[in-house]
Coordinates of C-alpha atoms in Angstrom, one line a residue:
X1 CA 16.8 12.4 12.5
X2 CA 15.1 15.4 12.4
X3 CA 12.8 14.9 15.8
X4 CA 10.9 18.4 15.8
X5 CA 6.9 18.6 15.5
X6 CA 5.1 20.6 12.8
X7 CA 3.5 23.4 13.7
X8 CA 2.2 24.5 10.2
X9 CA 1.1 21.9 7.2
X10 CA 1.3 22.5 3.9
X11 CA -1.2 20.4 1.5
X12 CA -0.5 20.5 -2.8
X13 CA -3.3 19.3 -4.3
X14 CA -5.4 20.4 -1.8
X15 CA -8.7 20.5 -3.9
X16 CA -7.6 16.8 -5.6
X17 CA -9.5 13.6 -5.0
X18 CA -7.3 12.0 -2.6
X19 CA -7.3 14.9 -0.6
X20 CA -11.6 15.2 -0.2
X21 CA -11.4 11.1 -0.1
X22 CA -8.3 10.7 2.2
X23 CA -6.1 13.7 3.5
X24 CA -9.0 16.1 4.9
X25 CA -10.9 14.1 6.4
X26 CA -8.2 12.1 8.0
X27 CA -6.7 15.7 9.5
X28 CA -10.4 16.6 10.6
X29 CA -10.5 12.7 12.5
X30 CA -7.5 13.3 14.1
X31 CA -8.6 16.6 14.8
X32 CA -11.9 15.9 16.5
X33 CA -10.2 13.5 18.7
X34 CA -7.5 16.0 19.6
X35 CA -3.9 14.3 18.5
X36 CA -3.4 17.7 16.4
X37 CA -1.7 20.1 18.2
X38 CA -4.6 22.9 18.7
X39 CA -2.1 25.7 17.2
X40 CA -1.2 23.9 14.0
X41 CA -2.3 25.3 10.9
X42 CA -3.2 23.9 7.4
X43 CA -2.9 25.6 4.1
X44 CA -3.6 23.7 1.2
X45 CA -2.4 25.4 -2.5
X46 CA -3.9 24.0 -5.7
X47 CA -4.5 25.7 -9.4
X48 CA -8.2 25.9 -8.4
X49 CA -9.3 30.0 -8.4
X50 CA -10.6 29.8 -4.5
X51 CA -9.9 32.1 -1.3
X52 CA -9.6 30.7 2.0
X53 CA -13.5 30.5 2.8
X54 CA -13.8 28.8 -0.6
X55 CA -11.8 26.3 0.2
X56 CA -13.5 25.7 3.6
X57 CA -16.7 25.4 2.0
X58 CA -14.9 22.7 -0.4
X59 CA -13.7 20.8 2.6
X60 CA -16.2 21.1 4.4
X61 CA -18.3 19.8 1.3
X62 CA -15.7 16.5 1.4
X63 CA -15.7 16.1 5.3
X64 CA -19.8 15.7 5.3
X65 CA -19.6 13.5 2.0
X66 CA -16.5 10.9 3.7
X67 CA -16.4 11.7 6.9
X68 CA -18.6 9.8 9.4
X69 CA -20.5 12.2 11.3
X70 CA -19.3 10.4 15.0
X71 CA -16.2 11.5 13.5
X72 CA -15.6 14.8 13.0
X73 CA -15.8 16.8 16.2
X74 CA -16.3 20.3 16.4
X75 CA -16.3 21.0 12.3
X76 CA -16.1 24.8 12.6
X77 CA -12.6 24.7 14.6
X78 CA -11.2 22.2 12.3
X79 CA -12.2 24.5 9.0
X80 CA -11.1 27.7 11.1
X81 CA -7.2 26.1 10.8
X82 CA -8.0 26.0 7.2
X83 CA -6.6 28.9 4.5
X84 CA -5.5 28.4 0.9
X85 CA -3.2 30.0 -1.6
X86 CA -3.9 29.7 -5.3
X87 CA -0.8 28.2 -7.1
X88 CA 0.3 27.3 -10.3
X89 CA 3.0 24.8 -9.8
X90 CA 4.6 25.5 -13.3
X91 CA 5.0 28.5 -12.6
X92 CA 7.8 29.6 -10.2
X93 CA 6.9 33.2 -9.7
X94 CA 4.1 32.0 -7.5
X95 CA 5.7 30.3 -4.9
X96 CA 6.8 33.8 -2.9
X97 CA 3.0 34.6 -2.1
X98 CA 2.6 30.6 -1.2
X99 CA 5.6 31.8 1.1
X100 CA 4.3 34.4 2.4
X101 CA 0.7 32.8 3.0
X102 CA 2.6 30.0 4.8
X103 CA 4.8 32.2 7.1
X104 CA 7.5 31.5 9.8
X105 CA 6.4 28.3 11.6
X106 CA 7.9 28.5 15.0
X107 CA 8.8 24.4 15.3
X108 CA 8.2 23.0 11.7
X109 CA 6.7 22.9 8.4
X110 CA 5.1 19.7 7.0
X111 CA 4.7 19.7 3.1
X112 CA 3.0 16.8 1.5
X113 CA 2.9 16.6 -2.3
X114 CA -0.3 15.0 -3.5
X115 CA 0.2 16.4 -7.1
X116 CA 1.1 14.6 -10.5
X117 CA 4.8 13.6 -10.7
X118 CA 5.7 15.7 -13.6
X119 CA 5.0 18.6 -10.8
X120 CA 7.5 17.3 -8.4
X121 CA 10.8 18.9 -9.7
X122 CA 9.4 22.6 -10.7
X123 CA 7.8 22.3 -7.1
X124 CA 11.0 21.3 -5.6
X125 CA 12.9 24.4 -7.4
X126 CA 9.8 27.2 -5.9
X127 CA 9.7 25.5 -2.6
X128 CA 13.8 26.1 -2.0
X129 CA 14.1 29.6 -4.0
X130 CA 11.3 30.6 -1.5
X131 CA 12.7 29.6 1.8
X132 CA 10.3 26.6 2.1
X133 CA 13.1 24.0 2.3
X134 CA 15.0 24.6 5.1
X135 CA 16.1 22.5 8.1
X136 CA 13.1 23.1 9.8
X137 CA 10.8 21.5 6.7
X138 CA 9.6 17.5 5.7
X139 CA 8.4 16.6 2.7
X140 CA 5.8 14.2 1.7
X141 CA 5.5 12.3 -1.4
X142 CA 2.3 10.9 -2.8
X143 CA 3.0 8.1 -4.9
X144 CA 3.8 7.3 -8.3
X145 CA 6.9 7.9 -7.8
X146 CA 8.1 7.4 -11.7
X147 CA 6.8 5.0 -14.3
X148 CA 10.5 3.1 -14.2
X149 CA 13.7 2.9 -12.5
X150 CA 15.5 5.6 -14.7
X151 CA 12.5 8.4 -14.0
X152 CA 12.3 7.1 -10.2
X153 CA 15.8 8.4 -10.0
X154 CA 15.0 11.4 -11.8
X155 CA 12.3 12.3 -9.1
X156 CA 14.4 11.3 -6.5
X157 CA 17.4 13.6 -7.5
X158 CA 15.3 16.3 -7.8
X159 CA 14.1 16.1 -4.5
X160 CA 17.5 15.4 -2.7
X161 CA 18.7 18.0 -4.2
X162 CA 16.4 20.5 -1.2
X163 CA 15.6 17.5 1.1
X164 CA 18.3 15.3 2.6
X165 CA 16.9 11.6 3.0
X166 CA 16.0 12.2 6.5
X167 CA 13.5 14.7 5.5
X168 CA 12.0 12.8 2.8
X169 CA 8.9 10.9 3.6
X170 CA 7.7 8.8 0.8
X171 CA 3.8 7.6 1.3
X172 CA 2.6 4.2 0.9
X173 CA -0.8 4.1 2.6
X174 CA -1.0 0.4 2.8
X175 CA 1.9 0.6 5.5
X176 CA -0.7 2.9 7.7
X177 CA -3.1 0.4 8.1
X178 CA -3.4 -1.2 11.3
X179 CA -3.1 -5.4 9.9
X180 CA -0.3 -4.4 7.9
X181 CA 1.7 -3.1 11.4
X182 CA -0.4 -6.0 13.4
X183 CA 1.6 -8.3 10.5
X184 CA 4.9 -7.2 12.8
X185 CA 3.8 -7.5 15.5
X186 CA 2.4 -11.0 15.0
X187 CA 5.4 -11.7 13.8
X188 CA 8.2 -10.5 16.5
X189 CA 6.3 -9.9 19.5
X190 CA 4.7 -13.6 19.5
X191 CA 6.9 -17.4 19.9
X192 CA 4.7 -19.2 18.5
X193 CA 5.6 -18.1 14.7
X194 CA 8.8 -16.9 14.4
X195 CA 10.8 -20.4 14.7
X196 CA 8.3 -21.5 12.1
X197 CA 8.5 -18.6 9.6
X198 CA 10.8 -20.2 7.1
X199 CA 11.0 -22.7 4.0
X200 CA 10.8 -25.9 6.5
X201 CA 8.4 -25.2 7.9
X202 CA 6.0 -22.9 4.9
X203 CA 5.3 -24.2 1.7
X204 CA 4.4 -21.4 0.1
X205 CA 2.7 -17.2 0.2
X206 CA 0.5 -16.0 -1.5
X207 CA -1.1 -11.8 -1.5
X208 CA -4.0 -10.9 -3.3
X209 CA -5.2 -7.5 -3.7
X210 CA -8.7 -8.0 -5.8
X211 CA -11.0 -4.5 -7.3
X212 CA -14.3 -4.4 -8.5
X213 CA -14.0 -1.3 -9.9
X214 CA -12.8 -0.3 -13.4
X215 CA -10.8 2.8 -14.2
X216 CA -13.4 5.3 -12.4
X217 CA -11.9 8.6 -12.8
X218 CA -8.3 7.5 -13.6
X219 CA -8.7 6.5 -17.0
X220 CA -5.3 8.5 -18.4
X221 CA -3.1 7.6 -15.4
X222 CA -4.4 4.0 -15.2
X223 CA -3.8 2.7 -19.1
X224 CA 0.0 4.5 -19.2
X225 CA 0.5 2.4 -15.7
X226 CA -1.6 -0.8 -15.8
X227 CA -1.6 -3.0 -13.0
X228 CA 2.3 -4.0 -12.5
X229 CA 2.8 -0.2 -12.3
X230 CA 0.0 0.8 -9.9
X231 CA -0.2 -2.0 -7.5
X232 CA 2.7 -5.0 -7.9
X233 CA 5.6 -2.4 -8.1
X234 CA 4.7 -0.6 -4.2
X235 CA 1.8 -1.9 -2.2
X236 CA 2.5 -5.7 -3.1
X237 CA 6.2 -5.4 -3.0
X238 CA 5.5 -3.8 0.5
X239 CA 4.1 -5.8 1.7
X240 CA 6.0 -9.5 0.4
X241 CA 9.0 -6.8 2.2
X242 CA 7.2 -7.3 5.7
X243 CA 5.7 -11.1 5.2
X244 CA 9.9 -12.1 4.1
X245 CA 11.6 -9.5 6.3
X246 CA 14.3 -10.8 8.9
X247 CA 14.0 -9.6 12.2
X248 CA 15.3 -6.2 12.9
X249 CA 17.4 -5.1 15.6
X250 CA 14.4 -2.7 16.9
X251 CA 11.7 -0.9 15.5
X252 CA 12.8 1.4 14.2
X253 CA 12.8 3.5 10.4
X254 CA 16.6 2.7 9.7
X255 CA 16.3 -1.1 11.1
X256 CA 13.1 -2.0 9.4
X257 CA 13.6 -0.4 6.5
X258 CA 17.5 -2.1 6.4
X259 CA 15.4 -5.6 6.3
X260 CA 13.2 -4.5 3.9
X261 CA 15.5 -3.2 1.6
X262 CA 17.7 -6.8 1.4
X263 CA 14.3 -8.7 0.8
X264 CA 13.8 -6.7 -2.5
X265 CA 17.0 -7.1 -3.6
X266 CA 17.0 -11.0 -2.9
X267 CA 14.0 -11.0 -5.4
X268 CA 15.1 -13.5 -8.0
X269 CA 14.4 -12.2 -11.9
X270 CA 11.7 -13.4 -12.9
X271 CA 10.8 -15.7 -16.2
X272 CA 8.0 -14.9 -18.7
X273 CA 6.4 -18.2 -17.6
X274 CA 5.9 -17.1 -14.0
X275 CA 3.6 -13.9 -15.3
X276 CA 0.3 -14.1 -16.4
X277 CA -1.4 -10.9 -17.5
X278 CA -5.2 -9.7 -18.1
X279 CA -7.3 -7.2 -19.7
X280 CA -11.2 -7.3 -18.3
X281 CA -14.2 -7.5 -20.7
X282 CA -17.5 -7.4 -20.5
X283 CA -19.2 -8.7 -17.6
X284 CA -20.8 -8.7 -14.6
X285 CA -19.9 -7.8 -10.6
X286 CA -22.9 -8.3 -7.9
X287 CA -25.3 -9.2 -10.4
X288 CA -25.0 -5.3 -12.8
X289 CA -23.1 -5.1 -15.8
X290 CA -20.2 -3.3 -16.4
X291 CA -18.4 -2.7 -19.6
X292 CA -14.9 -4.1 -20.6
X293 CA -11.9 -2.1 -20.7
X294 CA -11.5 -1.4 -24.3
X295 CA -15.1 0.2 -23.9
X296 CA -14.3 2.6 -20.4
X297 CA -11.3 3.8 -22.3
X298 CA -13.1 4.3 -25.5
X299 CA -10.3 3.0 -27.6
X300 CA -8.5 -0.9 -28.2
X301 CA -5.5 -1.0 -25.1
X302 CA -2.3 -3.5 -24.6
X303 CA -2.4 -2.2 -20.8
X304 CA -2.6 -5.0 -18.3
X305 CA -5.2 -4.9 -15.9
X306 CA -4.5 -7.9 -13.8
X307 CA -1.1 -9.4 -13.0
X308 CA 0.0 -12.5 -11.4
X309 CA 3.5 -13.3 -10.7
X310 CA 4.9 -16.5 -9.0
X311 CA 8.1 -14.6 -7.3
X312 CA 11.3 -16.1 -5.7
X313 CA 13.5 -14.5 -3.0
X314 CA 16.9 -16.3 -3.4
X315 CA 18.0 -16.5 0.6
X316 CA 18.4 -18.7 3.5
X317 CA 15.5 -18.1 5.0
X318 CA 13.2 -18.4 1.8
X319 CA 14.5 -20.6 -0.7
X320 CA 12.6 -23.1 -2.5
X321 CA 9.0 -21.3 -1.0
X322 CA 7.4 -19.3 -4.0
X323 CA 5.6 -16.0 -3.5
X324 CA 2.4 -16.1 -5.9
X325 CA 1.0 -12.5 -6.3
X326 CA -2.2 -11.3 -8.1
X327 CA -4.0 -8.4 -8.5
X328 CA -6.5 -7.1 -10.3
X329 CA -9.5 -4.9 -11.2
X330 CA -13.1 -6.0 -12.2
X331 CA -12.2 -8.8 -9.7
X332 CA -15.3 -10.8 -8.2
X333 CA -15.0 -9.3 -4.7
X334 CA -12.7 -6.3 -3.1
X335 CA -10.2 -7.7 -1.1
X336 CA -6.7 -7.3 0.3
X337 CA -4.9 -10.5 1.5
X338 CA -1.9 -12.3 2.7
X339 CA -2.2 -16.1 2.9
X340 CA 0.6 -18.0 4.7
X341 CA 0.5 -21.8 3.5
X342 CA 2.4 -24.0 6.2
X343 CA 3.4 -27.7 5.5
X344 CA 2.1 -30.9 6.1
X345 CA 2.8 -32.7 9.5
X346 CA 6.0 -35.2 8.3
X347 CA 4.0 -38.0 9.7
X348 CA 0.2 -38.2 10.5
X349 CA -0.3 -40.9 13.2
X350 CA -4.0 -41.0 12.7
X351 CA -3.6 -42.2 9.3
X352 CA -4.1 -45.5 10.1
X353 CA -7.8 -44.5 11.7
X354 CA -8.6 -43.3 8.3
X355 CA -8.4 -39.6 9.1
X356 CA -6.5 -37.2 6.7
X357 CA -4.8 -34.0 8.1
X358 CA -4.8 -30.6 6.3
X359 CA -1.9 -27.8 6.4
X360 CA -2.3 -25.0 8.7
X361 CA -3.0 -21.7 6.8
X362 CA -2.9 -18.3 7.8
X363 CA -5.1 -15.6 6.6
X364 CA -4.1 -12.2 7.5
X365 CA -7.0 -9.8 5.8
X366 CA -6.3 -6.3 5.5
X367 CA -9.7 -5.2 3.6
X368 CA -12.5 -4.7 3.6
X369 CA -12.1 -6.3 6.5
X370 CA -9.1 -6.6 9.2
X371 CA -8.4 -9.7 10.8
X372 CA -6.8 -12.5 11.2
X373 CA -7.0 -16.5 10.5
X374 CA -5.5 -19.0 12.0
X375 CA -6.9 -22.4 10.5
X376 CA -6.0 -25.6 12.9
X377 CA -6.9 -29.7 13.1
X378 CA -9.4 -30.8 15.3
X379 CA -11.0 -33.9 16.6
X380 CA -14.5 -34.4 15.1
X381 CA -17.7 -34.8 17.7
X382 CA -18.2 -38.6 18.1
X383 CA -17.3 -42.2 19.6
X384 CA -15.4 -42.8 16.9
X385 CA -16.3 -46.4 16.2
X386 CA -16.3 -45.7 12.1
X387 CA -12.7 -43.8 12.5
X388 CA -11.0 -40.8 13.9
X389 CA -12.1 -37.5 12.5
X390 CA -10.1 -35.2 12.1
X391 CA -11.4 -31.5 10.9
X392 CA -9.9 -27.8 9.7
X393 CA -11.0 -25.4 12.0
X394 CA -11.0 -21.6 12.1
X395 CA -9.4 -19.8 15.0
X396 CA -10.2 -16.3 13.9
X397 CA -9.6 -12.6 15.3
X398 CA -11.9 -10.6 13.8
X399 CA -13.8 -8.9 16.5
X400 CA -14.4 -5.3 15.3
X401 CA -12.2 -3.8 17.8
X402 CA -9.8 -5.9 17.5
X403 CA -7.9 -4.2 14.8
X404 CA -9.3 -1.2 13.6
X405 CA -9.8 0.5 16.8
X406 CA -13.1 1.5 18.0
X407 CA -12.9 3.5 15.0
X408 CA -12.4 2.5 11.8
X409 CA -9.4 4.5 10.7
X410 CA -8.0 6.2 7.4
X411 CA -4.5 5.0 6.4
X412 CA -3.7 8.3 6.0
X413 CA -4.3 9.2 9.8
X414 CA -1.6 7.8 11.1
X415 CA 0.9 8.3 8.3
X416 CA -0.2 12.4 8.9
X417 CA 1.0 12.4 12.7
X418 CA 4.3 10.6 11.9
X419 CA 5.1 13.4 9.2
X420 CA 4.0 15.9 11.6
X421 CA 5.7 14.1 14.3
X422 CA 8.9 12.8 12.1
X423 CA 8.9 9.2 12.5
X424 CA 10.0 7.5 9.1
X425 CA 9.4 3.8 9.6
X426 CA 6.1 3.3 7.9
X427 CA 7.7 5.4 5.0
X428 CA 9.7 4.1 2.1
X429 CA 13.4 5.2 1.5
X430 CA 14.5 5.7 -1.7
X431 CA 16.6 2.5 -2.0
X432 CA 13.6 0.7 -1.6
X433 CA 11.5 2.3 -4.4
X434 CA 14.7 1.7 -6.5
X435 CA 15.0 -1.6 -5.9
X436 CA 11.2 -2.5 -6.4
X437 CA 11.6 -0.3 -9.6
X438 CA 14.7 -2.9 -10.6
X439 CA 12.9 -5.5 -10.0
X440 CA 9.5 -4.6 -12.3
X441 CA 11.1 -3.1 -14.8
X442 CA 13.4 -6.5 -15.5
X443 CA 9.1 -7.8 -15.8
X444 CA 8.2 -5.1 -18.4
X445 CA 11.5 -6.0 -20.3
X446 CA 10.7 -9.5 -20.6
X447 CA 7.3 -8.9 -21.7
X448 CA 7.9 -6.4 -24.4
X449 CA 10.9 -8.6 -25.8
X450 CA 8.4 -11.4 -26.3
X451 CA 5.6 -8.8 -26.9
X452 CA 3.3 -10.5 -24.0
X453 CA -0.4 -9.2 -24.5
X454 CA -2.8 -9.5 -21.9
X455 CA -5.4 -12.5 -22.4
X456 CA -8.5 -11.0 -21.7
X457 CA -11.5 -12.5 -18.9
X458 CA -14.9 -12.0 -18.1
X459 CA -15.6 -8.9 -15.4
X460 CA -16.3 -10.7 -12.3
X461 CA -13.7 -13.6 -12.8
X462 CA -10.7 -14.0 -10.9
X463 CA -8.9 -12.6 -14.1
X464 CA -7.2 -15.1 -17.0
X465 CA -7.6 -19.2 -16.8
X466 CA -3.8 -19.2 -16.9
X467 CA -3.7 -17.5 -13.7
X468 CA -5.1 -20.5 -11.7
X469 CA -2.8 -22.8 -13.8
X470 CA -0.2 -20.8 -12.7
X471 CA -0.4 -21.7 -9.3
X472 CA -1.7 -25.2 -10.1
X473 CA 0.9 -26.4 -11.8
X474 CA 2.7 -26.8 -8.6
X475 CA -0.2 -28.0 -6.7
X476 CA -1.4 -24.9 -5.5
X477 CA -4.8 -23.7 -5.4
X478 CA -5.2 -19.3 -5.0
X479 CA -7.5 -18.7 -2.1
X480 CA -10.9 -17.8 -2.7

């Protein structure tokens, strides 16, 4: 593994959303706290006609409009490591000044591709006949990473064919945030729940990740991907990866990622039954209306805006426990979830006092708020002369600190210092994306051969009625 540390950065799609939302002020955080190295330079290339005090003024523009001000330190040192090259990705002539703007770093070059797909490859080709692709270079890749398994592949060939896998740091930015890592740690570094982390002892998972937005400014992207596309086929599958996982060895990128990889590919094929999909209408979220789908996009859609998806991972340690999965936009409430749903006690020895226990249930929340639930029985207050009570009650983590830091971090923040720094774990290697991309496109198949539609539901419901039966059926109730 390539272990040296970037001295230069190299941003595409420097003047994009994600990067005034996400990427600049996540490298001004870290920044203003001083975990960049003070020599490192940043040089962001985009098709927008700017110089590099243009683009200062546009980040600095983005730092002041989602950046707290606590936050950003000393704003005129961050914007002086700042310069910018006007590129035209298309067009391959253009990558020698981009060359010659980035220089000779003297450790490393970090590249991170936040830039449509389609641009990947005719990137890829400028970046190596420019000298921008060597040993001494990593590249990151924004997702999506394809819209199927067959253009995955494409993607992925075109960058291997610069990059060697070592090099190659694909992003999911749900694996930066800190419950998704605390989700390891609770699991391996803690007794209590490993020996119970199986299907005796679990009755089933569920992971919700709920929107109350609608298509905002993604409205071409969003109806060629729908929701299986944009959420189910990385950050869901990412995380089921890290709920199912089997220990690793170590923590490490090639272990975890090893035990990742065998979960998704344990994922049993799924049956049209077990999907439910839905298209949002007309509605309401906190109390203001908001149009339906058909009316954002101006036009009548089959794209699915919510998904849910009773999955099945056909090994030891999981068999006979189903995975239900939803997710959806125009959703009552934003929110980001795993629930773990332990069994019954096999015998209750306070049922003859008339008290009724209640599975233990873990809540691991991941936004809008981080922390973590542990619900447990209790004896009720009293002399007990009319019964023994018995009562669910929360033990929950959720002090602000307790997660997030005394700052609330960006994703983004920590997946920037292990590019810089070249440490892959909390990236995705490619025969993970493959195997997700297996895995949903087998879904789209089965819909399109019995031409599935999405039912449509109210804006501000928790998405189709035949969701909920979904889960019911077998007794389950989603968690709300």
């Amino acid at each position: 593994m390539n272990k040296f540390k970037s001295d230069k950065l190299l941003l595409f799609g420097a003047t994009g959303d994600l990067s005034r939302r996400m990427l600049l002020p996540s490298l001004c955080a870290l920044d203003a706290e001083g975990l960049l190295d003070p020599q490192i330079e940043i040089i962001g290339t985009a098709r927008s006609d700017l110089d590099d005090q243009g683009f200062r003024n546009f980040a600095r523009e983005a730092l002041e409009q989602f950046l707290a001000p606590e936050r950003r330190g000393s704003l005129a040192t961050f914007l002086n490591r700042l310069s910018y090259q006007q590129l035209d990705a298309t067009d391959i002539d253009g990558f020698a000044a981009l060359a010659e703007k980035v220089g000779e770093p003297k450790a490393g070059l970090s590249i991170f591709l936040s830039t449509a797909p389609s641009l990947f490859e005719p990137t890829i080709r400028g970046l190596e006949q420019n000298g921008l692709a060597g040993d001494h270079v990593r590249i990151g890749l924004e997702k999506p990473l394809g819209v199927d398994l067959e253009s995955s592949k494409v993607i992925n060939d075109a960058v291997a064919s610069a990059f060697p896998e070592e090099r190659i740091y694909r992003i999911d930015h749900y694996l930066g945030k800190e419950t998704v890592q605390n989700l390891l740690a609770l699991r391996f570094a803690n007794l209590m729940f490993e020996p119970l982390w199986n299907a005796a002892h679990i009755n089933h998972v569920q992971i919700t990740v709920a929107e109350t937005v609608g298509l905002e400014s993604r409205v071409g992207y969003y109806d060629d991907s729908g929701a299986l596309r944009d959420m189910v086929q990385n950050h869901m599958l990412q995380l089921l990866a890290l709920v199912a996982m089997e220990p690793p060895v170590s923590y490490d990128a090639t272990n975890v990622r090893d035990e990742k990889v065998k979960v998704l590919r344990s994922l049993r094929k799924i049956k049209v039954d077990e999907t439910v999909t839905g298209q949002y209408r007309a509605g309401a979220i906190s109390g203001a209306a908001v149009p339906g789908y058909d009316e954002e996009l101006g036009k009548p859609s089959k794209t699915e805006t919510f998904v849910a998806i009773k999955a099945h991972i056909d090994n030891w340690r999981w068999q006979g426990v189903p995975f239900y999965l939803r997710t959806g936009k125009r959703l009552p409430k934003r929110t980001t979830e795993i629930v773990v749903q332990f069994r019954d006690v096999p015998h209750s020895i306070f049922s003859g006092r008339g008290a009724k226990t209640v599975p233990n249930r873990l809540v691991i929340s991941l936004q809008p708020d981080e922390n973590i639930t542990l619900s447990l029985m209790a004896k009720m207050p009293g002399l007990d002369r009319e019964g023994f009570g018995l009562r669910s009650i929360p033990l929950a983590i959720s002090m602000p600190d307790a997660f997030a830091g005394p700052q609330r971090r960006i994703a983004y923040e920590r997946l920037w210092l292990d590019l810089i720094e070249g440490d892959q774990t909390l990236f995705v290697r490619r025969d993970e994306v493959e195997a997700q991309w297996e895995w949903i496109d087998a879904i789209r198949t089965a819909w399109e051969e019995q031409a599935t539609e999405p039912k449509t539901y109210t804006a501000g419901s928790w998405g189709p009625s035949s969701a909920i039966a979904l889960a019911e059926r077998d007794g389950v109730t989603w968690h709300e």
